[in-house]
PDB file of C-alpha atoms in Angstrom:
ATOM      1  CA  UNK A1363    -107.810  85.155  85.950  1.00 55.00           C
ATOM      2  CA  UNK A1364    -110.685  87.074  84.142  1.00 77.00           C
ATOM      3  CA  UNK A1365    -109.719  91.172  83.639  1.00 82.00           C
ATOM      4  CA  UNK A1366    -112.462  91.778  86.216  1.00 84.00           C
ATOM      5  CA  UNK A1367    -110.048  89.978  88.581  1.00 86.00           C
ATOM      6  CA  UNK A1368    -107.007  91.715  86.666  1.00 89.00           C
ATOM      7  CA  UNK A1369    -107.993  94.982  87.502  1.00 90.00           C
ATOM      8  CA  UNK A1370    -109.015  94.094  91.458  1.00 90.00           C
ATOM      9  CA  UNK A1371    -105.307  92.843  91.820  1.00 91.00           C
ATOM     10  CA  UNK A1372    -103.539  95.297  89.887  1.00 92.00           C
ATOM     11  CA  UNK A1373    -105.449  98.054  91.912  1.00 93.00           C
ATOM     12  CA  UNK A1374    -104.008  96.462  95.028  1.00 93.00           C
ATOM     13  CA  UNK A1375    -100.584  96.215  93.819  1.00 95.00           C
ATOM     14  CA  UNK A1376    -100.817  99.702  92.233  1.00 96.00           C
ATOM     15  CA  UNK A1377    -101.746 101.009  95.878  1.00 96.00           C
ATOM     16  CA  UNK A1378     -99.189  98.792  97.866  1.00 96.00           C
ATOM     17  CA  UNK A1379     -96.366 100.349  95.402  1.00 96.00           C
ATOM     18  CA  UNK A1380     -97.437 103.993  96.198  1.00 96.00           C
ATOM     19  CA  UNK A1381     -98.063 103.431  99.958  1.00 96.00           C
ATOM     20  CA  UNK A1382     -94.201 102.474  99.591  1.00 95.00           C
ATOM     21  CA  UNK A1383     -93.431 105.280  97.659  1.00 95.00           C
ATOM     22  CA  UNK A1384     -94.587 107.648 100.466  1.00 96.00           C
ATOM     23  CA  UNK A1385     -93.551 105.581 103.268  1.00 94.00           C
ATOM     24  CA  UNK A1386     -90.060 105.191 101.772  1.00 93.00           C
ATOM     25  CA  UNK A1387     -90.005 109.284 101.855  1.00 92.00           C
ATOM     26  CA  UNK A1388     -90.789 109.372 105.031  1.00 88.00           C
ATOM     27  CA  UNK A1389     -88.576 106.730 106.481  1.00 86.00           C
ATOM     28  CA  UNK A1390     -85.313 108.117 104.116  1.00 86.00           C
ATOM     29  CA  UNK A1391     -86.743 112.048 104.678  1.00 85.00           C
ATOM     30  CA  UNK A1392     -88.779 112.391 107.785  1.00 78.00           C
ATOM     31  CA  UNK A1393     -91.442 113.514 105.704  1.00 86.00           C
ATOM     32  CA  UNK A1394     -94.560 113.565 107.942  1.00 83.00           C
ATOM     33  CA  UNK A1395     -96.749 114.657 105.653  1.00 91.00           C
ATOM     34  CA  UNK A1396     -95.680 111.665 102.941  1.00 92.00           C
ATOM     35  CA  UNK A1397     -96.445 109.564 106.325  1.00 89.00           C
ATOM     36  CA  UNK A1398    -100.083 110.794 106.601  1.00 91.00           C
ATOM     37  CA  UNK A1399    -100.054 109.971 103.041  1.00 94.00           C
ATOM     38  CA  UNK A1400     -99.117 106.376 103.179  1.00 94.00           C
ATOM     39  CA  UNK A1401    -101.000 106.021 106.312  1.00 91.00           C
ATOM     40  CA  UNK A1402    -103.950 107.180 104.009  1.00 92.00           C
ATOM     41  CA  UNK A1403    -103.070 104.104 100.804  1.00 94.00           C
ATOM     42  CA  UNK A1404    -102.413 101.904 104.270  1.00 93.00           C
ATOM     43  CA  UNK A1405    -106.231 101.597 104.873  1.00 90.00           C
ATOM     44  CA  UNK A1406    -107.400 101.701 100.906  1.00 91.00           C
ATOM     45  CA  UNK A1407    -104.528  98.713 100.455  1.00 94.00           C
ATOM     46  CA  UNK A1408    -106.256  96.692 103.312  1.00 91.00           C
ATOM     47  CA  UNK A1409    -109.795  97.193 101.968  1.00 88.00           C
ATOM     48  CA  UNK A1410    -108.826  96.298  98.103  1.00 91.00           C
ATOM     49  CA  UNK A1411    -106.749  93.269  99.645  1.00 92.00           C
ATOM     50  CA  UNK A1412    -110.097  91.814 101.024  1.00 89.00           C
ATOM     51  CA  UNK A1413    -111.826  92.557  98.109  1.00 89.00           C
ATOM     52  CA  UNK A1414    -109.450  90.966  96.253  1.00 91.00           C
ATOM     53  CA  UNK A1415    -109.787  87.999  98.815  1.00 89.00           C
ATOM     54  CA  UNK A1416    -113.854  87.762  98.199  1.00 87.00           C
ATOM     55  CA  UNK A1417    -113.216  87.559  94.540  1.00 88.00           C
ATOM     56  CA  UNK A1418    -109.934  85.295  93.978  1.00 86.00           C
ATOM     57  CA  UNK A1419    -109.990  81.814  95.270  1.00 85.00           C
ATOM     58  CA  UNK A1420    -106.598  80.385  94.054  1.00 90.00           C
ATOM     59  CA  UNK A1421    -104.114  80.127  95.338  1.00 92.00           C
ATOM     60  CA  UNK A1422    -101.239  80.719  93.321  1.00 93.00           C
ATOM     61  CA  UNK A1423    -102.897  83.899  91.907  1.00 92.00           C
ATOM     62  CA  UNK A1424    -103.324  85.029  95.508  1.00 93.00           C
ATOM     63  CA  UNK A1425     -99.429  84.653  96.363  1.00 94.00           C
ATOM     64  CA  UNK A1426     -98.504  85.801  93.093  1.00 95.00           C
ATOM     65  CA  UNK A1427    -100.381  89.435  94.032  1.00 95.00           C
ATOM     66  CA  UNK A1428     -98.880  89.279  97.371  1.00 96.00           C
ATOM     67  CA  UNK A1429     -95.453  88.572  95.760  1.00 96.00           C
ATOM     68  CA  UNK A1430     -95.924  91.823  93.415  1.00 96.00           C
ATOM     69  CA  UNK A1431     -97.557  93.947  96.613  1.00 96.00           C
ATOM     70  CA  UNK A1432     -94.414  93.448  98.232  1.00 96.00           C
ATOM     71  CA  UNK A1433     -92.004  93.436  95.533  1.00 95.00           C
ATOM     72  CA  UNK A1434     -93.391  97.425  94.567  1.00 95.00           C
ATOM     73  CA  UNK A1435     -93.274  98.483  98.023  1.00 96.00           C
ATOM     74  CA  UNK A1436     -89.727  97.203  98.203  1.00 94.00           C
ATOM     75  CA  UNK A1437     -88.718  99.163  94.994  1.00 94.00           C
ATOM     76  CA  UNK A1438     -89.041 102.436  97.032  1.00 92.00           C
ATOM     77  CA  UNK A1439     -86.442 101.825  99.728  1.00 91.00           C
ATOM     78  CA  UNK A1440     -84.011 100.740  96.150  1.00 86.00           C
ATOM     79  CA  UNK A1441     -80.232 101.074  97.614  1.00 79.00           C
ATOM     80  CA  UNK A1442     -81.292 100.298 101.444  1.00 83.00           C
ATOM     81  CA  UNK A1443     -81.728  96.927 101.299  1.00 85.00           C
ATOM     82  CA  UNK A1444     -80.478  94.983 104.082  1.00 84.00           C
ATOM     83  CA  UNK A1445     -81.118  91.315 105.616  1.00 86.00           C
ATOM     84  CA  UNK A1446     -83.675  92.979 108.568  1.00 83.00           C
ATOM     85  CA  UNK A1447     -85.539  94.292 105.357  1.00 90.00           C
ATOM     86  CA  UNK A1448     -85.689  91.445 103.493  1.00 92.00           C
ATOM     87  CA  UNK A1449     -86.459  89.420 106.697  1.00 90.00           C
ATOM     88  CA  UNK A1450     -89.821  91.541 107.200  1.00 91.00           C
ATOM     89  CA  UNK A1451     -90.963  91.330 103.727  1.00 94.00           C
ATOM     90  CA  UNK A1452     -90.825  87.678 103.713  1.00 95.00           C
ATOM     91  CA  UNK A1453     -92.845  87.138 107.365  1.00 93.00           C
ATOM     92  CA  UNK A1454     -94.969  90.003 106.107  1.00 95.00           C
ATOM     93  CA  UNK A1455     -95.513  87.702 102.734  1.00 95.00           C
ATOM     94  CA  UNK A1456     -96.275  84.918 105.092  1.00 95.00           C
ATOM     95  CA  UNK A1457     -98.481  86.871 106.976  1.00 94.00           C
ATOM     96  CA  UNK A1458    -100.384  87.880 104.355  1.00 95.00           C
ATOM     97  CA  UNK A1459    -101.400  84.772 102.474  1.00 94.00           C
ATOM     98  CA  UNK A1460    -102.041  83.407 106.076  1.00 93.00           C
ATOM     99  CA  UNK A1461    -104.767  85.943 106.470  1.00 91.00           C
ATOM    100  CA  UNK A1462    -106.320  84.970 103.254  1.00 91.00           C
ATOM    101  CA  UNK A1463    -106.802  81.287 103.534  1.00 91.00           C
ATOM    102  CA  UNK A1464    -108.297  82.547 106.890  1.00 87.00           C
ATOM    103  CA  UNK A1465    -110.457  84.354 104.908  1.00 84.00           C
ATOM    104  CA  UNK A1466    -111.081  82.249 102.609  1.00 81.00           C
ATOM    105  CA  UNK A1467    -112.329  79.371 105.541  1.00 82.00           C
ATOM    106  CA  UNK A1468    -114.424  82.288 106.978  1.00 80.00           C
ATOM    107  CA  UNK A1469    -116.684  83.392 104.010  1.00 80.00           C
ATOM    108  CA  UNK A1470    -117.480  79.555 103.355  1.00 76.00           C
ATOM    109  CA  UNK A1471    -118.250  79.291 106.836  1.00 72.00           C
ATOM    110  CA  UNK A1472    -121.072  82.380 105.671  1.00 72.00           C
ATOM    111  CA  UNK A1473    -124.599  81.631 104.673  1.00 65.00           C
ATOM    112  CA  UNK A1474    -124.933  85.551 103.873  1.00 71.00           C
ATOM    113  CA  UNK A1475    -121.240  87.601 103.111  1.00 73.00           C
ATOM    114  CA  UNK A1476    -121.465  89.514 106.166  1.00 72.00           C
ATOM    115  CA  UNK A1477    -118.421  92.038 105.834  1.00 71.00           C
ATOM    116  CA  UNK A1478    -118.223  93.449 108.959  1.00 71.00           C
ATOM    117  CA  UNK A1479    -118.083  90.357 110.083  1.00 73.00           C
ATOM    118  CA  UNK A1480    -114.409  89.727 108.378  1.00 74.00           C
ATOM    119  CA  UNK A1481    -113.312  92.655 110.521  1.00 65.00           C
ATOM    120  CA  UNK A1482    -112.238  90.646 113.330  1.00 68.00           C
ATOM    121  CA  UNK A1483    -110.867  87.962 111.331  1.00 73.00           C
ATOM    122  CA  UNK A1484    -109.353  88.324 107.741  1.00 82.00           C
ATOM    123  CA  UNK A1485    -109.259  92.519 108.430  1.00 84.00           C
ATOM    124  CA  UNK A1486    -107.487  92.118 111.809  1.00 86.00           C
ATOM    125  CA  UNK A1487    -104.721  89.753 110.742  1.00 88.00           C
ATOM    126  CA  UNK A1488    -104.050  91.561 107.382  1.00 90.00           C
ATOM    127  CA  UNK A1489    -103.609  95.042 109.056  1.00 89.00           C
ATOM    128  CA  UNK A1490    -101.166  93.059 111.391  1.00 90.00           C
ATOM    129  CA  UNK A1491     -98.941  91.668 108.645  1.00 92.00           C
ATOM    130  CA  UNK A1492     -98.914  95.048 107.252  1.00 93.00           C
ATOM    131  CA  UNK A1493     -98.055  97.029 110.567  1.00 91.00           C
ATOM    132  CA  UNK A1494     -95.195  94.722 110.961  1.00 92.00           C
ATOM    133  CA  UNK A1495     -93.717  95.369 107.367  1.00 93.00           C
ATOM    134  CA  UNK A1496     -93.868  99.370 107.942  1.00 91.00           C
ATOM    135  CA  UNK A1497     -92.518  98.653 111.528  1.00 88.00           C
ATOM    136  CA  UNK A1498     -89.618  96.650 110.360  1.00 88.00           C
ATOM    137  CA  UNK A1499     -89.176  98.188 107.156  1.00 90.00           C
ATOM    138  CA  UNK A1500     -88.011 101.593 109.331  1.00 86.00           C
ATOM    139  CA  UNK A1501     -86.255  99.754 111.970  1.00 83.00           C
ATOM    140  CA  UNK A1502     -84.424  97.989 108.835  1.00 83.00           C
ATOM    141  CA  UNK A1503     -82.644 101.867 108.690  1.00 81.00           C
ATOM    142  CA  UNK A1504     -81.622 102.484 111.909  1.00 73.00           C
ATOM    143  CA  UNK A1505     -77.984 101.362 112.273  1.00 63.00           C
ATOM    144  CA  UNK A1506     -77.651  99.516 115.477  1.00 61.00           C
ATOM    145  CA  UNK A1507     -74.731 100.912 116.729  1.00 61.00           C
ATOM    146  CA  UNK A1508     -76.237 104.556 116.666  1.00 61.00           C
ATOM    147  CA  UNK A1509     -79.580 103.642 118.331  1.00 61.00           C
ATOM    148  CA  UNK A1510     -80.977 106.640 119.805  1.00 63.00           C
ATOM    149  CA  UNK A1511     -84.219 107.705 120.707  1.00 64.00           C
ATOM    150  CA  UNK A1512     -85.813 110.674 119.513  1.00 61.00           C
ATOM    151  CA  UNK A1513     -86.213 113.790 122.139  1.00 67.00           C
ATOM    152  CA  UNK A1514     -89.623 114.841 120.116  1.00 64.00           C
ATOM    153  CA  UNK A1515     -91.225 111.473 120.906  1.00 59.00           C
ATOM    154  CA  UNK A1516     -89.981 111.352 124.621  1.00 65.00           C
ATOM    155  CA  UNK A1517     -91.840 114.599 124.523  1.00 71.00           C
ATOM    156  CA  UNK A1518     -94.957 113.265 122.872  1.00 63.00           C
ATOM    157  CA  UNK A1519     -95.233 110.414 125.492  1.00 62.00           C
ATOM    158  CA  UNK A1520     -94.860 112.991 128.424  1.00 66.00           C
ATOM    159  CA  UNK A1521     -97.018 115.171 126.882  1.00 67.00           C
ATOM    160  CA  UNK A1522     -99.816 112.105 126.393  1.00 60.00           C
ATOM    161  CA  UNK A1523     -99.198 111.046 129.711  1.00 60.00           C
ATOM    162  CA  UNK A1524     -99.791 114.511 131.856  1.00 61.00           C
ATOM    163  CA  UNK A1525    -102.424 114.874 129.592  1.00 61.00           C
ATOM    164  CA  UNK A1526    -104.493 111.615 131.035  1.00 51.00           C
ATOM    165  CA  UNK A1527    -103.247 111.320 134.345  1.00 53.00           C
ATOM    166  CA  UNK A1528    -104.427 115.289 134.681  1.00 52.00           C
ATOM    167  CA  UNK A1529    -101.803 118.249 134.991  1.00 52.00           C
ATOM    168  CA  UNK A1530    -103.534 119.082 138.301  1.00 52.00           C
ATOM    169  CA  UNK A1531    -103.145 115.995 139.756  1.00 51.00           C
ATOM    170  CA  UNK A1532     -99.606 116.616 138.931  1.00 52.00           C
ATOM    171  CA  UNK A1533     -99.257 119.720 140.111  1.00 52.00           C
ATOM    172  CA  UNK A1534    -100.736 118.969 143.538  1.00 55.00           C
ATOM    173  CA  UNK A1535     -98.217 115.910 144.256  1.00 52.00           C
ATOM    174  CA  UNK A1536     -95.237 117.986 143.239  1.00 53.00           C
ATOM    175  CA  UNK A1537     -96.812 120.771 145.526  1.00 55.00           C
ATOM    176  CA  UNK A1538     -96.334 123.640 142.621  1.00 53.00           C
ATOM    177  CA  UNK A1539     -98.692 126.254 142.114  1.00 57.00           C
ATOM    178  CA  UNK A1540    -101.205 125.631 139.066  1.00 60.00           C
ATOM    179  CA  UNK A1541     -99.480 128.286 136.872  1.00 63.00           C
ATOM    180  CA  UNK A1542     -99.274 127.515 132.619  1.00 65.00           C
ATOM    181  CA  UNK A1543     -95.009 128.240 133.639  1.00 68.00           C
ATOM    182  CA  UNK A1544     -94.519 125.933 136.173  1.00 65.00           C
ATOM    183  CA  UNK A1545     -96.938 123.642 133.714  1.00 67.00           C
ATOM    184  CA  UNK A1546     -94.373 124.035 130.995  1.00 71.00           C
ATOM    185  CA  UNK A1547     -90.736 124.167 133.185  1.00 73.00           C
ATOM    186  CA  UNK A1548     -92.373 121.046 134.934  1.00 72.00           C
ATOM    187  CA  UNK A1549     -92.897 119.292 131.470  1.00 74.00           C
ATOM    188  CA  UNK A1550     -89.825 120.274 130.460  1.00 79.00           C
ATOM    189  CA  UNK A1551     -88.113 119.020 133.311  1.00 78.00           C
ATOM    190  CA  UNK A1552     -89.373 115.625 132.784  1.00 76.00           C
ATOM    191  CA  UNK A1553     -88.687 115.625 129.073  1.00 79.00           C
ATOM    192  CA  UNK A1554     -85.061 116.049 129.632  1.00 83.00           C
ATOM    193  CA  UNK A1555     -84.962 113.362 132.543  1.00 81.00           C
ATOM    194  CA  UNK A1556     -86.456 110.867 130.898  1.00 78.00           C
ATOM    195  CA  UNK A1557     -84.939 111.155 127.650  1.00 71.00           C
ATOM    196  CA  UNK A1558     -81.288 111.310 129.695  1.00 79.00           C
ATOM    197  CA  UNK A1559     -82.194 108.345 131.781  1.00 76.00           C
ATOM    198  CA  UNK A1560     -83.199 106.314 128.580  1.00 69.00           C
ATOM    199  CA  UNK A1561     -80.395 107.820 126.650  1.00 70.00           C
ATOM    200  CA  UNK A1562     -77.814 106.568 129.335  1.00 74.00           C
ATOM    201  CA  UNK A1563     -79.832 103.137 129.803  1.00 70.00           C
ATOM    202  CA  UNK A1564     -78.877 102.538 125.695  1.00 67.00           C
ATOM    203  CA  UNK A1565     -75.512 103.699 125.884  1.00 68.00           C
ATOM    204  CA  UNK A1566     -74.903 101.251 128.763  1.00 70.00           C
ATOM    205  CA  UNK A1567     -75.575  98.344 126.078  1.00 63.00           C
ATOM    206  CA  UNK A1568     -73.095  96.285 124.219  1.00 64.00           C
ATOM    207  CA  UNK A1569     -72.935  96.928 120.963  1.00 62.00           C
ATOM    208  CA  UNK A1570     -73.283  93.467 119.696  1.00 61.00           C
ATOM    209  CA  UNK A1571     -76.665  93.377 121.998  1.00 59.00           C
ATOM    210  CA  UNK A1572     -78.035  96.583 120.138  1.00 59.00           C
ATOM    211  CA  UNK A1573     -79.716  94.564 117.894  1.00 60.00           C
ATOM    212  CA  UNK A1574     -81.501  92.859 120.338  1.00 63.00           C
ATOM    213  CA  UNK A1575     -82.400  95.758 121.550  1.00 63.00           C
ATOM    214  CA  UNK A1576     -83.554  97.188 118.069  1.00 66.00           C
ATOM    215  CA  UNK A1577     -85.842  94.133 117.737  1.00 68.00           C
ATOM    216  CA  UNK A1578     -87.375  94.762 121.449  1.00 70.00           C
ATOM    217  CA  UNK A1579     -87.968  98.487 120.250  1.00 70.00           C
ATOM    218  CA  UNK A1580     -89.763  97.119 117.498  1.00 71.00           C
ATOM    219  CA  UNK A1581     -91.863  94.811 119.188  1.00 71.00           C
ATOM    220  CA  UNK A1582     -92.732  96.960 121.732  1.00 72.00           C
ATOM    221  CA  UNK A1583     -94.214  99.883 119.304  1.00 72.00           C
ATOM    222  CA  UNK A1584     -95.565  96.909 117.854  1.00 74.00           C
ATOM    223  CA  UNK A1585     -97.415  96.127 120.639  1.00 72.00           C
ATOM    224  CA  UNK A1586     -98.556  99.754 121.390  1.00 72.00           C
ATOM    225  CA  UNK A1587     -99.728 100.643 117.685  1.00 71.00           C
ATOM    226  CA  UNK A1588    -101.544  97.587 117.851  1.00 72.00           C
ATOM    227  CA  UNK A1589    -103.552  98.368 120.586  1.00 70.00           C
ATOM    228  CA  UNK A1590    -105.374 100.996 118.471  1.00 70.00           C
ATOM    229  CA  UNK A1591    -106.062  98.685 115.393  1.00 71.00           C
ATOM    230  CA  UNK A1592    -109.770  97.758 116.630  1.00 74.00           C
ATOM    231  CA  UNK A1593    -110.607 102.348 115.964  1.00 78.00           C
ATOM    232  CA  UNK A1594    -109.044 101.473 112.514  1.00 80.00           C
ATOM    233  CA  UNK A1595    -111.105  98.155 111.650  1.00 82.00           C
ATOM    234  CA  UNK A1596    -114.576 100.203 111.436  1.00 84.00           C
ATOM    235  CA  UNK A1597    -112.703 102.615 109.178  1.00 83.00           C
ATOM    236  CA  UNK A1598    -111.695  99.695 106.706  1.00 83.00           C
ATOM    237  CA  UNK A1599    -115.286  97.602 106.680  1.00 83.00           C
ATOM    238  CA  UNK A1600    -116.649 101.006 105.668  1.00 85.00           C
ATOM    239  CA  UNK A1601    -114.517 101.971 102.811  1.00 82.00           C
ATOM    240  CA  UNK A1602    -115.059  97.958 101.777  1.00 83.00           C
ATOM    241  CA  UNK A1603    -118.740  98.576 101.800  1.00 86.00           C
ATOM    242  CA  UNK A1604    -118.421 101.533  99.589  1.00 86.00           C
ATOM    243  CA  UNK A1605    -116.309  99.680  96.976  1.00 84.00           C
ATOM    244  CA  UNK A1606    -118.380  96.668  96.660  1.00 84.00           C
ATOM    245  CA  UNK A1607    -121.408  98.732  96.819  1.00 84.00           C
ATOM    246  CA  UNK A1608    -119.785 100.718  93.887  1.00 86.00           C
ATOM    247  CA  UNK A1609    -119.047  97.807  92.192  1.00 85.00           C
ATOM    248  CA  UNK A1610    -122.065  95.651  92.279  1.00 85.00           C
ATOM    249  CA  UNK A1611    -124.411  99.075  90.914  1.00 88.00           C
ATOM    250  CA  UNK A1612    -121.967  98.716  87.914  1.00 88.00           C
ATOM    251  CA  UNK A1613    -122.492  94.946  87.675  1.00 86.00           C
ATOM    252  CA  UNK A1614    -118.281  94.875  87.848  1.00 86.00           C
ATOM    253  CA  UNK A1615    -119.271  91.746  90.751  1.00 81.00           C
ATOM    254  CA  UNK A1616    -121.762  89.975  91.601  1.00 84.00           C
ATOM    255  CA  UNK A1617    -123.494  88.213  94.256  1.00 79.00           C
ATOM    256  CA  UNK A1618    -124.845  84.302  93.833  1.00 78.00           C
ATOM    257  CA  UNK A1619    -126.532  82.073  95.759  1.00 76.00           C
ATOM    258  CA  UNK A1620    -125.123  78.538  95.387  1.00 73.00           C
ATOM    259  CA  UNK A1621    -126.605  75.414  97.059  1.00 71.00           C
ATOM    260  CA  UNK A1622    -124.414  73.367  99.509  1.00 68.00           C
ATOM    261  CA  UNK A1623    -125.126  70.196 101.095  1.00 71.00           C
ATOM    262  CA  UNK A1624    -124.115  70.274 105.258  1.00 68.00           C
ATOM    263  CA  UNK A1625    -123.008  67.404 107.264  1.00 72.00           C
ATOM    264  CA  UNK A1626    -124.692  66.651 110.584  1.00 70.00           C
ATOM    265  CA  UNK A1627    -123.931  63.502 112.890  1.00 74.00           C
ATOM    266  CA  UNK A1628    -126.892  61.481 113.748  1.00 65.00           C
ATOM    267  CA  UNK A1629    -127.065  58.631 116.218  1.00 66.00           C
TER     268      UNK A1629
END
């Protein structure tokens, strides 16, 4: 590996170690604003990642960068190691290095590197692997046997929900008057039934079948934050542009043609 290619993966692994850093704070902290933070190295990670996927063919060196990605980010949560946290980092690994030999069969299936044309492939399954390791690594804290969930995000769910079905539709099948009080006492009302009934729900549950549970939890937020990944895809592909745009002005990469002979069956 050239230093052109040494500083491509070390900027990765550089930016997986402080979107653990920040994460870690958040997960350990309930620091919000660390979240926003590591949401922030989240997206630069995945664009470097496929950078560093356009530039590094081998193997080894590929998995070897993955390795030290996830080894950093790891180094964060130092003292709250478990076997659910180890767990994720190893299918996130996997899920990693899957995504670039998918990659890596895409862009030899180019004529032309086309990169917003990885979005749906290479970008899609990376951001996957690395939802799943920020998803797991936080469930990896939560002791089973005190599973609760939050009031503030039964509250953010009502609130999202009133706020697309339409507070006046509301209003007019509960047969209250359209007044900002009954607005907020009926919110409020809700809040604290739904957050009782799921409350009761989880404390109906063995507690050797809270685990189970915990990995249901996770899938299922899985499945939601997934559902916005194709807003975040555009986001990525853009900041990838700029980089290799960057780059190539510099002459740090550059583009070749290379000749290649294509099989066709003939009769």
């Amino acid at each position: 590996m050239d230093y052109k290619m040494t500083v491509i993966g070390a900027l990765g692994v550089l930016t997986s170690a402080l979107m653990g850093y920040f994460f870690a704070s958040f997960a350990l902290l309930n620091d919000y604003k660390a979240l926003t933070i590591a949401s922030v190295l989240a997206l630069i990670y995945l664009a470097l990642v496929t950078l560093r996927m356009l530039v590094i063919k081998k193997a080894w060196q590929s998995g070897a960068l993955i390795v030290l990605d996830l080894g950093l980010f790891a180094v964060s949560f130092n003292g709250h190691f478990s076997p659910w946290f180890m767990l994720g980092i190893v299918i996130a690994g996997a899920w990693l290095f899957s995504a670039w030999k998918k990659g890596g069969y895409e862009v030899e299936n180019m004529v032309q590197i086309r990169l917003r044309e990885l979005g749906a492939g290479f970008i899609r399954s990376s951001l996957h692997a690395l939802l799943f390791l920020l998803i797991a690594s936080y469930l990896s804290l939560v002791d089973p046997k005190t599973i609760r969930i939050p009031r503030s995000l039964v509250a953010e769910s009502v609130q999202s929900v009133m706020t697309s079905v339409g507070q006046k539709f509301i209003a007019k099948m509960t047969s209250l008057p359209q007044t900002p009080e009954t607005e907020a006492d009926l919110k409020e009302k809700a809040i604290t039934a739904i957050h009782a009934g799921i409350s009761k729900i989880i404390d109906t549950v063995p507690e050797e079948a809270r685990a189970g549970l915990l990995v249901g939890i996770g899938i299922i937020v899985f499945l939601l934050v997934n559902s916005l990944t194709g807003l975040l895809i555009p986001v990525i592909v853009f900041f990838l542009w700029m980089v290799v745009g960057l780059l190539l002005r510099i002459n740090f990469i550059t583009i070749r043609t290379e000749k290649v002979d294509k099989e066709i069956v003939s009769a």
